[in-house]
Short mmCIF file of C-alpha atoms and ligand atoms in Angstrom, two decimals:
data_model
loop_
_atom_site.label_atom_id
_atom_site.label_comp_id
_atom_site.label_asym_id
_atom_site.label_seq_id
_atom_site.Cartn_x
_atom_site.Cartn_y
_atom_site.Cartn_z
CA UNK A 1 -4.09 28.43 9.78
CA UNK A 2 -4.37 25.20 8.04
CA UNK A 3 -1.36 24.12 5.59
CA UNK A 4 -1.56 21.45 3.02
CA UNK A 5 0.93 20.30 0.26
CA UNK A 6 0.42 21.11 -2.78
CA UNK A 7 1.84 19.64 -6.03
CA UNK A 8 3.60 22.07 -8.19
CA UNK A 9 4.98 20.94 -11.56
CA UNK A 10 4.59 17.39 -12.52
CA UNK A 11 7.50 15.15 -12.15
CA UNK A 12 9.78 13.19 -15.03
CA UNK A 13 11.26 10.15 -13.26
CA UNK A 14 11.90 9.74 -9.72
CA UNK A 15 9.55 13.13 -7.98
CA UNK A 16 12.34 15.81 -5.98
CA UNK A 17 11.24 18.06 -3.00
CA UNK A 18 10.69 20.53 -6.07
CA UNK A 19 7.57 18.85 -7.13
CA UNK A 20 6.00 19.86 -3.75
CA UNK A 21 5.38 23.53 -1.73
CA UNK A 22 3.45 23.21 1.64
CA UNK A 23 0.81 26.64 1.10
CA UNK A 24 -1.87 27.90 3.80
CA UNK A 25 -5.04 26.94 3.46
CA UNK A 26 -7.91 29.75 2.68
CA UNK A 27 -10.36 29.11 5.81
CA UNK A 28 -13.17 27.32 4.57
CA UNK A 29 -16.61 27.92 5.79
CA UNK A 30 -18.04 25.20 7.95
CA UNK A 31 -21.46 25.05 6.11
CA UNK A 32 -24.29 22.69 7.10
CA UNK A 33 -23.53 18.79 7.65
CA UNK A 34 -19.76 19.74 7.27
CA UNK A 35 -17.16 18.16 9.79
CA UNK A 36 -13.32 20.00 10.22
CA UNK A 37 -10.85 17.58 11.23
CA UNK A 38 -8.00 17.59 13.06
CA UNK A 39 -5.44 15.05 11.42
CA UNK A 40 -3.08 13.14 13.53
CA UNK A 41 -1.63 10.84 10.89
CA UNK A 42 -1.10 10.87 7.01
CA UNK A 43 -1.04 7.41 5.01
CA UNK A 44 2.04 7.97 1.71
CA UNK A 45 1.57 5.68 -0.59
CA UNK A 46 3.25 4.13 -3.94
CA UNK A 47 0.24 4.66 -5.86
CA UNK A 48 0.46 8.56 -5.31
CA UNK A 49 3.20 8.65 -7.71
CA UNK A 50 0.82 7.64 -10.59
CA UNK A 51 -1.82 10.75 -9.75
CA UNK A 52 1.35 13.10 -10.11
CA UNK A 53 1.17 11.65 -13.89
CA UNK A 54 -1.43 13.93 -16.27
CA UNK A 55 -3.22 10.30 -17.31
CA UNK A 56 -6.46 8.71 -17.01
CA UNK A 57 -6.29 6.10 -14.13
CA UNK A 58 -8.48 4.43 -11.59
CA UNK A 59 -7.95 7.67 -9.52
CA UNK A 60 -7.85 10.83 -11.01
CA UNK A 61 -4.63 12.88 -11.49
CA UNK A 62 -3.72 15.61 -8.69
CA UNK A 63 -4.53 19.13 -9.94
CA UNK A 64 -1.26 21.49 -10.21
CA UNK A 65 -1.19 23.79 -7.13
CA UNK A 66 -4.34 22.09 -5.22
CA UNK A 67 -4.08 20.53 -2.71
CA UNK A 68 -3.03 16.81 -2.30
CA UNK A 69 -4.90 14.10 -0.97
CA UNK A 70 -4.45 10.58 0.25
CA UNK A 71 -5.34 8.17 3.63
CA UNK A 72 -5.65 10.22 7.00
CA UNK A 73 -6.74 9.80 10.50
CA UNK A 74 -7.60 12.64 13.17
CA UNK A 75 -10.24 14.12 15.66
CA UNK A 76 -13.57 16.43 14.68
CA UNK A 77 -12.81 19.62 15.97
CA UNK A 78 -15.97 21.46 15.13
CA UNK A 79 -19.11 19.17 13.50
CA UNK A 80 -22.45 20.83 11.91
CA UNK A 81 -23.76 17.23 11.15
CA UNK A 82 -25.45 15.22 13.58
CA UNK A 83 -23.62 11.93 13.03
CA UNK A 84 -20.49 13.90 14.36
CA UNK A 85 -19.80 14.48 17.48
CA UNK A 86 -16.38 16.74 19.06
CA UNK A 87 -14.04 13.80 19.94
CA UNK A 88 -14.70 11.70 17.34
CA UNK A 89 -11.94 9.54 15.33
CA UNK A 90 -12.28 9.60 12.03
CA UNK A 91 -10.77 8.73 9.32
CA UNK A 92 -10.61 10.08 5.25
CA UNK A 93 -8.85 11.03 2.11
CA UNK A 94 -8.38 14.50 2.97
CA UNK A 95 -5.22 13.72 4.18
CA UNK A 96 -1.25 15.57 2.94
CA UNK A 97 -2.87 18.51 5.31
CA UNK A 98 -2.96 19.11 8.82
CA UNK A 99 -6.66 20.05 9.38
CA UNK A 100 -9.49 18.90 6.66
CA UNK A 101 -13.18 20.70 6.50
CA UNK A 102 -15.11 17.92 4.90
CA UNK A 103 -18.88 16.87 4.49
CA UNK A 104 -20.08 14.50 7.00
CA UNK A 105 -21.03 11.69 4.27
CA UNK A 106 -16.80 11.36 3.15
CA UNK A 107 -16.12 10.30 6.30
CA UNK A 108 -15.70 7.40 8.25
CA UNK A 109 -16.21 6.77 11.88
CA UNK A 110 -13.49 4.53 13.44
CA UNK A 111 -14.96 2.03 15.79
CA UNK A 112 -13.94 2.32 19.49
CA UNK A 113 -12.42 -1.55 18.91
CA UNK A 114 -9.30 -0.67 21.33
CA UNK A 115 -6.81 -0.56 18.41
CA UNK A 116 -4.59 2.67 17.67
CA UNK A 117 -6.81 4.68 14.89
CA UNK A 118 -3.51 4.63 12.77
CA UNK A 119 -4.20 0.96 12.80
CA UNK A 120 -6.85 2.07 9.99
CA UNK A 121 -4.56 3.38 7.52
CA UNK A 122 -2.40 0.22 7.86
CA UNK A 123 -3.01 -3.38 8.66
CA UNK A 124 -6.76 -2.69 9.38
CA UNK A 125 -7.18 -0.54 6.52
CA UNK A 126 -6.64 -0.10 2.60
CA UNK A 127 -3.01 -2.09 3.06
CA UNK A 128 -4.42 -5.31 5.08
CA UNK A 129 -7.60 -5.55 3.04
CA UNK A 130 -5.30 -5.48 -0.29
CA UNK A 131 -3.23 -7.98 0.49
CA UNK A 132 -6.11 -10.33 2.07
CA UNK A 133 -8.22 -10.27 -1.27
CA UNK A 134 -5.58 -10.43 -3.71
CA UNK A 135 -3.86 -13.53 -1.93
CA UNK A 136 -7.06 -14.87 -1.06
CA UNK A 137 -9.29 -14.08 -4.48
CA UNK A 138 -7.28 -12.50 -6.80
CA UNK A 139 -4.64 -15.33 -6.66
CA UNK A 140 -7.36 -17.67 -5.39
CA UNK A 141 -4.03 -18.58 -2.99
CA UNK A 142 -4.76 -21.74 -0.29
CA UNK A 143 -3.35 -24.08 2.00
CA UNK A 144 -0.42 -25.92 0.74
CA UNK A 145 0.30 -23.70 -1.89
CA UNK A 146 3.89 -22.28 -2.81
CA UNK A 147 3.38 -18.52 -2.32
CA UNK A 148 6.75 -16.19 -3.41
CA UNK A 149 5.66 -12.15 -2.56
CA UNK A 150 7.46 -9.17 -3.35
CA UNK A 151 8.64 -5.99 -1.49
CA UNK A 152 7.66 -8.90 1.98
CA UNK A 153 9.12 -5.94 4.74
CA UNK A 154 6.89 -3.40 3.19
CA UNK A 155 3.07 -2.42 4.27
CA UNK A 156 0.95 -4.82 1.79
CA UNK A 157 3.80 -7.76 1.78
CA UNK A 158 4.61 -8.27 5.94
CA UNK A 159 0.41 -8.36 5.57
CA UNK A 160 0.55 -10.91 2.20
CA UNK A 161 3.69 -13.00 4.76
CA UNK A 162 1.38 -13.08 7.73
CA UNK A 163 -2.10 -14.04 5.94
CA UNK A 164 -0.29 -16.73 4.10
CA UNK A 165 1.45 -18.45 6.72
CA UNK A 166 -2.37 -18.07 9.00
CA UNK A 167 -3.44 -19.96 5.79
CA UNK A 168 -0.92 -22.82 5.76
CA UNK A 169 1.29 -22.00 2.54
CA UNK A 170 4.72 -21.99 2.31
CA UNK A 171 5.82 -18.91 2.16
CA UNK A 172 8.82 -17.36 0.34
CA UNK A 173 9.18 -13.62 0.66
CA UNK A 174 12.05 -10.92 -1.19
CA UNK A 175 13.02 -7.89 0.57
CA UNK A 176 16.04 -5.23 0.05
CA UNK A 177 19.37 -5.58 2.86
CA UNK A 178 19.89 -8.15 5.93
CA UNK A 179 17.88 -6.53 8.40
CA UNK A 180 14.52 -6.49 6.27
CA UNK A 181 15.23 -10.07 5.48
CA UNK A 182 15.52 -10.67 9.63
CA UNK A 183 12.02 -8.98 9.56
CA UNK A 184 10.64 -11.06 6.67
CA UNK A 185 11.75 -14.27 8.32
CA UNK A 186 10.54 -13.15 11.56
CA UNK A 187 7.19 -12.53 10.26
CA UNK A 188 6.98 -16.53 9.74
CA UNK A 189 8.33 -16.83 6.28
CA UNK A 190 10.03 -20.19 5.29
CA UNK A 191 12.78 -18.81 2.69
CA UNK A 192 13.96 -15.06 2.63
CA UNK A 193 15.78 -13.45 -0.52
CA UNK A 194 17.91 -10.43 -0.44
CA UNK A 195 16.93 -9.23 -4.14
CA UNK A 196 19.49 -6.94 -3.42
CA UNK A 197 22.36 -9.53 -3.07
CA UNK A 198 22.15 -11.83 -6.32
CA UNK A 199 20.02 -12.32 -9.31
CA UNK A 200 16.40 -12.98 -8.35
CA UNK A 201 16.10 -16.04 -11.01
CA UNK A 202 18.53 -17.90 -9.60
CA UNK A 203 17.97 -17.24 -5.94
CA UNK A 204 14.16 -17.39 -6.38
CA UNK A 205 15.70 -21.15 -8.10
CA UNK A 206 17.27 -22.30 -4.94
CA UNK A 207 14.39 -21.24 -2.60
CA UNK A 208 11.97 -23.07 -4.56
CA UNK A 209 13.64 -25.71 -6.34
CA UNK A 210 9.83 -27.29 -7.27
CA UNK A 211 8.41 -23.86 -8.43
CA UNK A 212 5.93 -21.68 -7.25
CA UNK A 213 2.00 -21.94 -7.22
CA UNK A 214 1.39 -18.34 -6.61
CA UNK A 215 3.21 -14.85 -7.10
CA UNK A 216 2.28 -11.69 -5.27
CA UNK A 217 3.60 -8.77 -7.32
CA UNK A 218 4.18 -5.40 -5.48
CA UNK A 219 7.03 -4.87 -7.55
CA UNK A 220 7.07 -5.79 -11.27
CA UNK A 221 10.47 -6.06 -13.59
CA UNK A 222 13.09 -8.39 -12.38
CA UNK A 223 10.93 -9.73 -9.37
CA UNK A 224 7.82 -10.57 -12.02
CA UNK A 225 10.19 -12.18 -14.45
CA UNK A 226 11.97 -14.38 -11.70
CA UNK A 227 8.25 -15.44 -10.85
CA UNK A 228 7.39 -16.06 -15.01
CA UNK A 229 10.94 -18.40 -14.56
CA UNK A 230 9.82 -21.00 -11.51
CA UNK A 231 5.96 -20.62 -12.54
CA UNK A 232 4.62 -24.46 -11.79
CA UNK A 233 1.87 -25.20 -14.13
CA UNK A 234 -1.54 -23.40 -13.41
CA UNK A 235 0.40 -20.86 -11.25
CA UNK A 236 -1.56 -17.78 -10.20
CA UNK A 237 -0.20 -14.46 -9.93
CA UNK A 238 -1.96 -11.20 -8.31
CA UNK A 239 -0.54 -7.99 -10.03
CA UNK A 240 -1.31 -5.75 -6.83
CA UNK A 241 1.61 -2.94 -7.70
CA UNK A 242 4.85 -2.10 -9.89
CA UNK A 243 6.71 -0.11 -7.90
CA UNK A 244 10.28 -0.74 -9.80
CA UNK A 245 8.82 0.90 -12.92
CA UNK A 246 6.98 3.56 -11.40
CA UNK A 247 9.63 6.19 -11.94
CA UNK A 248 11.25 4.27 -15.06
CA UNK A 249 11.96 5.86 -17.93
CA UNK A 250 11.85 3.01 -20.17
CA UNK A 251 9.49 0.00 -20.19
CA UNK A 252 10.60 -3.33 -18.90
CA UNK A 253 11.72 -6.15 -21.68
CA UNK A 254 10.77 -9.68 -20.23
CA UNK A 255 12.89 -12.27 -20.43
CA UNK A 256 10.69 -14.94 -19.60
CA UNK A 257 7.28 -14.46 -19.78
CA UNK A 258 6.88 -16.49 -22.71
CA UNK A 259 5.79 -19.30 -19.81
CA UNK A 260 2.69 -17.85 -18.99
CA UNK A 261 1.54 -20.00 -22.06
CA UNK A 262 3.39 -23.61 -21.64
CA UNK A 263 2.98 -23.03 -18.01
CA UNK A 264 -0.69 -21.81 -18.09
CA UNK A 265 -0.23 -19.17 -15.61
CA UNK A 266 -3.23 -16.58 -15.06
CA UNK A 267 -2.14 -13.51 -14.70
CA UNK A 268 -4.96 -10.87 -12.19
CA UNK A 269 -4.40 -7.54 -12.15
CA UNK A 270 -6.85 -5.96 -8.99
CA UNK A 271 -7.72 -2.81 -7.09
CA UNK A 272 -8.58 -3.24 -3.42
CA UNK A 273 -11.81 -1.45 -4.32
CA UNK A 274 -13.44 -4.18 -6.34
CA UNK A 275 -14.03 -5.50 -2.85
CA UNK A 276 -15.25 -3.45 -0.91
CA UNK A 277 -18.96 -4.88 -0.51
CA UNK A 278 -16.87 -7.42 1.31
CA UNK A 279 -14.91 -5.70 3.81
CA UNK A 280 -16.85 -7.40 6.64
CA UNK A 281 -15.45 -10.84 5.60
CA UNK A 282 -11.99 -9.04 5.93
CA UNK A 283 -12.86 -7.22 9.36
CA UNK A 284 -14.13 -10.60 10.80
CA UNK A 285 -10.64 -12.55 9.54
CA UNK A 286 -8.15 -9.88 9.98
CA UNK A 287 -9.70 -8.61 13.51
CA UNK A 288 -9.09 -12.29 14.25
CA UNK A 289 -5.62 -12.63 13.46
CA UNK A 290 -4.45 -9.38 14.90
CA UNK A 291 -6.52 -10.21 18.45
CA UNK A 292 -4.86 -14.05 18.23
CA UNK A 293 -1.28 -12.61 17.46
CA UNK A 294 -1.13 -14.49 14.15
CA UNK A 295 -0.82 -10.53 12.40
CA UNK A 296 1.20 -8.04 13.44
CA UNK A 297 2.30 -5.23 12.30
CA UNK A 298 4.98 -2.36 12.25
CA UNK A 299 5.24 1.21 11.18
CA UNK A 300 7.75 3.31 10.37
CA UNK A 301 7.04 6.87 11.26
CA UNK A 302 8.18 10.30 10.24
CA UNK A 303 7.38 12.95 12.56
CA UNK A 304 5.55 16.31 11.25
CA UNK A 305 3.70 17.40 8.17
CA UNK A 306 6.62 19.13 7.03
CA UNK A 307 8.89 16.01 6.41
CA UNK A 308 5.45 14.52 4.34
CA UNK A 309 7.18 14.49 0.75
CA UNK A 310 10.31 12.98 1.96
CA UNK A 311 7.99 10.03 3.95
CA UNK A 312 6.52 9.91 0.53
CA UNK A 313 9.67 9.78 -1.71
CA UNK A 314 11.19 7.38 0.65
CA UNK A 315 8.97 4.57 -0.01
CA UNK A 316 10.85 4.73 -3.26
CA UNK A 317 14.38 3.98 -1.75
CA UNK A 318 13.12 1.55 1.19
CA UNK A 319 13.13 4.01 3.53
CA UNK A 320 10.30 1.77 5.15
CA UNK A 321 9.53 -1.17 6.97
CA UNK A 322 6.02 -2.04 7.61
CA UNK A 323 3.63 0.78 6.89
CA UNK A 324 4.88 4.24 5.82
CA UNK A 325 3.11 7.29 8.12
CA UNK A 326 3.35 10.53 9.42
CA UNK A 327 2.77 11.65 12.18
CA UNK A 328 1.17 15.20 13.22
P1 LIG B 401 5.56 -0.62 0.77
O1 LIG B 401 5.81 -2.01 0.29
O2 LIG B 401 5.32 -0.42 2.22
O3 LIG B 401 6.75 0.35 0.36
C1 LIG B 401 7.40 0.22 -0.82
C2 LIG B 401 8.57 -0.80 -0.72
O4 LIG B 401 8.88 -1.22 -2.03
C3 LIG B 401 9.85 -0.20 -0.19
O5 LIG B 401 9.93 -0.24 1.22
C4 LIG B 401 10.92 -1.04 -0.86
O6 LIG B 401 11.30 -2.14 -0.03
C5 LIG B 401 10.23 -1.61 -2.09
N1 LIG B 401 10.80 -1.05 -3.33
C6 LIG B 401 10.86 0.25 -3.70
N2 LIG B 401 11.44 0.35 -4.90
C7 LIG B 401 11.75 -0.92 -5.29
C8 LIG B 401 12.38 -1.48 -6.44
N3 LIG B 401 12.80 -0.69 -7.46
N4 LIG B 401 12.57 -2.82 -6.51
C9 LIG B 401 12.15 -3.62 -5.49
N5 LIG B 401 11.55 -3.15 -4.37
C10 LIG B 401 11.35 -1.82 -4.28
O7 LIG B 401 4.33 -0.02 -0.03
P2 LIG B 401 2.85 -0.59 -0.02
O8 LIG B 401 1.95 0.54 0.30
O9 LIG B 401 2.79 -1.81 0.78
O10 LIG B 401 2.63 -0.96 -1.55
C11 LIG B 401 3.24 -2.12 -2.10
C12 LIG B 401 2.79 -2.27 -3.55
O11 LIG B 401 1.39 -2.51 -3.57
C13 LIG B 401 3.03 -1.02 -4.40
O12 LIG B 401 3.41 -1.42 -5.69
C14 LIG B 401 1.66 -0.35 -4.42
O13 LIG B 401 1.50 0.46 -5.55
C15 LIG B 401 0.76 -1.57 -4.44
N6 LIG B 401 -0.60 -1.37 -3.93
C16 LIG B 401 -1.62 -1.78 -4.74
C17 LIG B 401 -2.93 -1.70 -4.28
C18 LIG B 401 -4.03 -2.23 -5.16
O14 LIG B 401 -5.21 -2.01 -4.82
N7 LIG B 401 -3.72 -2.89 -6.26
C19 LIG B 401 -3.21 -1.15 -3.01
C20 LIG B 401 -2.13 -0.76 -2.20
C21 LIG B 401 -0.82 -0.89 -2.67
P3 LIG B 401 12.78 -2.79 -0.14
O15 LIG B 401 13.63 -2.01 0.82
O16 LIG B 401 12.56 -4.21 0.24
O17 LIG B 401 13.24 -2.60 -1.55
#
């Protein structure tokens, strides 16, 4: 029998394993044009923790004791529509489950391209095509340009690291602990931080004693501060994600944001949805990079659909490098 997670109570602060029960899913008919589909990996991601929240967002809240969704990719099983056929990889939203029954139309085929399908929940997916278009248009980023990006070992900042450099900028990136830093530099950056070792003003300060042209936020508080400190006139920040204030109690005070008006900075908040009429123009780059080398990438895996929540709540403590899955 199929078994999802459900969400149980709503969570105050940081979510516990309380928050979640793993339940049996009724069988649901396979009616006309409906696919079932056996999952083989789950996408967790930070912006779950805002649909555990009762409020009005960009996606809509999960339901108490439904169950969850998110990023998945797996095999048809059993297809009544034609554009389906046994065998097929697939991938969908019905994920936080081990099998989904889902009409044809919500799913996507993966194409046979030679790349691991779980490719499409990571670099070649939602992650990759959020960090291409909110360097690339959100913080209208180019060659020659300063670039400082947040949370740089994680999913959307090793892509951010990797873009930028393929793009000529100089590229300055923060991660948490030695080892992610080893990654980060690795990756091609030009000046690593441990935000984790010293205050981020004055480190960010002595990695770019000129300033920065462009931030890339995954992380908000300190880290977008630090960034409002060494703005250079006309900088450009993308506001992709918060993730240091997701579970806060209280909201951040900032110390120095007063520049964004002597130093002109424009400030773009973006979802990777406004743009996705132009995926192909991310396909053609990013398929580009990966088959040159010039983007790579790096998962870190958690094995079973039991361990699901904790893949989840570990995003939250760095748990991850590179994109956060599990695997079924
Ligand atoms: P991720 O970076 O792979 O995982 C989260 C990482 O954040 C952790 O590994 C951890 O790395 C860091 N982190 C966690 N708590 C932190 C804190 N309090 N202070 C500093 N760093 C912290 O996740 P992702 O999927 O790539 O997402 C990154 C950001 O992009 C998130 O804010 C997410 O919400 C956002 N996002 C936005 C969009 C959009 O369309 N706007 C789409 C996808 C993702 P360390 O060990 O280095 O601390």
């Amino acid at each position: 029998m199929a078994r999802a997670w459900h969400l149980t109570s709503r969570p105050t602060g940081m979510p516990t394993a309380d928050n979640f029960a793993l339940k049996e899913l009724a069988q649901a008919e396979l009616g006309d044009r409906m696919v079932q589909v056996k999952n083989s990996y789950l996408s967790v991601d930070p912006y779950m923790r805002g649909r555990m929240n009762d409020v009005k967002s960009y996606v809509p809240p999960f339901q108490i004791d439904a169950p969850m969704e998110g990023g998945a990719v797996g095999e048809v099983i059993e297809s009544r529509d034609p554009a389906f056929a046994v065998g097929d990889q697939v991938m969908h939203m019905l994920g936080w489950r081990d099998e989904a029954v889902a009409a044809g139309t919500s799913l996507n085929k993966i194409p046979a391209l030679g790349v691991e399908p779980r490719e499409f929940l990571g670099m070649l997916g939602l992650t990759g095509a959020t960090a291409y278009f909110g360097l690339l248009e959100a913080a209208s980023a180019k060659a020659g340009d300063t670039l400082f990006v947040s949370a740089a070992a994680g999913a959307v900042g090793s892509a951010v690291v990797q873009i930028a450099k393929a793009k000529g900028m100089t590229v300055i990136g923060s991660a948490g602990g030695a080892e992610k830093c080893d990654y980060v530099r690795s990756l091609g950056a030009d000046q690593v931080i441990d935000y984790k070792a010293g205050p981020l003003v004055k480190s960010l300060g002595k990695a770019a004693p000129d300033g920065i042209d462009v931030y890339f936020d995954n992380v908000g508080g300190d880290h977008l501060d630090a960034a409002f400190a060494h703005a250079k006139q006309n900088a450009r920040f993308a506001i992709c994600g918060m993730i240091d204030v997701y579970n806060a109690a209280e909201p951040q005070a900032f110390r120095y944001i007063m520049r964004v008006i002597s130093m002109r900075i424009r400030v773009q908040g973006f979802i990777y949805t406004d743009y996705l009429p132009r995926m192909g123009e991310f396909y053609r780059d990013m398929g580009g990079w990966i088959a040159s080398g010039a983007v790579k990438s790096r998962d870190t895996v958690v094995d079973g659909l039991e361990r699901t929540p904790e893949a989840f709540l570990g995003l939250f403590s760095g748990a991850n490098t590179g994109k956060m899955l599990v695997k079924l």
